Phi, psi and omega in degrees: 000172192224130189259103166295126171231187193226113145278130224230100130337103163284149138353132197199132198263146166216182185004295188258029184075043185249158148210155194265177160247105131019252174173148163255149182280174198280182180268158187209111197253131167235179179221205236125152170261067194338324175283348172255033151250005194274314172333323206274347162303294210318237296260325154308307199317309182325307189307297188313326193284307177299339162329285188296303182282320184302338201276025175242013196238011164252177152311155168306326179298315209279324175277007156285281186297352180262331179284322185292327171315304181283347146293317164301345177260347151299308162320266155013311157281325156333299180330299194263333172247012160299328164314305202291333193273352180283290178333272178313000165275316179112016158270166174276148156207173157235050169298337185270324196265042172247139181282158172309336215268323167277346159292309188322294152326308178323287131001283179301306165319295178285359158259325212276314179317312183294323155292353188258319173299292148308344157292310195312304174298324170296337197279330180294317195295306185297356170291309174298350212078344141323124211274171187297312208303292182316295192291356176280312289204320175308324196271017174227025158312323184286308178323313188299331172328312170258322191248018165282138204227000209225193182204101140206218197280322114031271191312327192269333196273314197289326178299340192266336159305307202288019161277312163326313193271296167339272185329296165320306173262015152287330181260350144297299171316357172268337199143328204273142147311150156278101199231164154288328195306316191285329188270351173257335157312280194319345198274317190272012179252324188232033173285000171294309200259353185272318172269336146300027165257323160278335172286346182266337189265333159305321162287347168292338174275271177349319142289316225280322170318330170284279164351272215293305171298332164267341175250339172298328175286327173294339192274312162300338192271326186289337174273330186288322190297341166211332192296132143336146185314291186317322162280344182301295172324286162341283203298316155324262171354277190332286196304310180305300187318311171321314173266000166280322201294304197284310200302320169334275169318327163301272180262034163280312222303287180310296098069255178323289182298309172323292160337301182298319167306268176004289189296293169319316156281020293147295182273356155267332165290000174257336181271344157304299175322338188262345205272171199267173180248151199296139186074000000 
């Protein structure tokens, strides 16, 4: 199918904590080939995922750095693909108009936050009493966006990083540093809607993980039963990659819409503040 989108002046905080409307810009019809804008993350993703399974067959040091690795290169599919769902939302950004070499930077910025962010929270939590393995697990907040697989604190953490993350790169898409300060501004402007966005993507995570749990042993067992050796492997990959894909994407999506509902209530409530009153 082929997607219209309408570009839209978004909502913009300014200085002195007030926000304001902009302007909307006029409608712009591009078009596209919806299934291929959903496409164009996998190829981070893949990387990112092979990353994480070869970094567990090194030494510690060498898996520490392969794992980490493969967070910036998830970010990098976050990336593209929060462009594309912002575009099929019918909002702008200029995330797309970023060189390989300022994504990367980009990139870099926004994983180093995040992980400073689950260290922090871990370190509060085992403070807390929280045994260390559990309070290790904050810090595999970003990760978990795609690749949690499991039932644990993970399912409630990793959405709520991904607003955080989500947010850095809206506001670099406007123009903005990608900083937490902006993002947290934003986060107090619009959390009524970011966050029924993470309650909604946590039970969903939460099938798919059970689904993924239920169909993965029967999938090992039906492939080890005739495929080549050489394919089994292959075949494993597929399938995982298939639900890092859907959570991804699952929660850019939502993500994506909260927001937008946000900027619309927002730009009615201002366009109610403006309009004149009888007499």
């Amino acid at each position: 199918m082929f997607i219209e989108f309408r570009y839209i002046r978004a909502m913009s905080h300014s200085r002195t904590g007030s926000t304001h409307l902009r302007r909307l810009a006029k409608p712009v019809r591009k078009t596209g080939y919806g299934p291929y804008l959903l496409i164009e993350a996998m190829p981070w993703l893949f990387l990112a995922m092979t990353l994480r399974t070869i970094s567990f067959a090194f030494p510690p040091a060498i898996n520490v750095l392969l794992y980490y690795g493969a967070q910036f290169i998830l970010l990098l599919a976050f990336l593209v693909a929060s462009q594309r769902m912002i575009e099929i939302a019918g909002g702008v950004s200029q995330l797309g108009k970023l060189s390989m070499t300022e994504q990367l930077r980009l990139s870099r910025a926004v994983v180093w936050r995040m992980i400073a962010i689950g260290l922090l929270v871990a370190i509060a939590a085992k403070a807390a009493g929280m045994p260390p393995e559990n309070a290790a697990r904050f810090v595999q907040g970003f990760d978990g966006i795609a690749f949690n697989r499991y039932f644990d604190l993970l399912l409630i953490w990793s959405p709520l990083t991904a607003i955080f993350a989500f947010l850095m790169l809206v506001e670099k898409g406007l123009g903005r540093p990608a900083t937490l300060r902006g993002s947290a501004r934003e986060f107090a402007i619009r959390w009524p809607y970011l966050l029924s966005a993470a309650l909604i993507a946590m039970p969903c995570i939460l099938l798919l993980n059970g689904l993924q749990s239920l169909i993965g042993p029967p999938i090992s067992e039906f492939v080890t039963s005739f495929l080549p050796e050489r394919l089994r492997l292959l075949a494993v990959i597929t399938v995982l990659f298939a639900f890092a894909f859907v959570r991804l994407w699952l929660t850019v999506a939502l993500l994506t819409y909260a927001l937008r509902r946000s900027y619309r209530a927002t730009s009615s409530h201002a366009s109610g503040l403006q309009r004149p009153g009888p007499g």
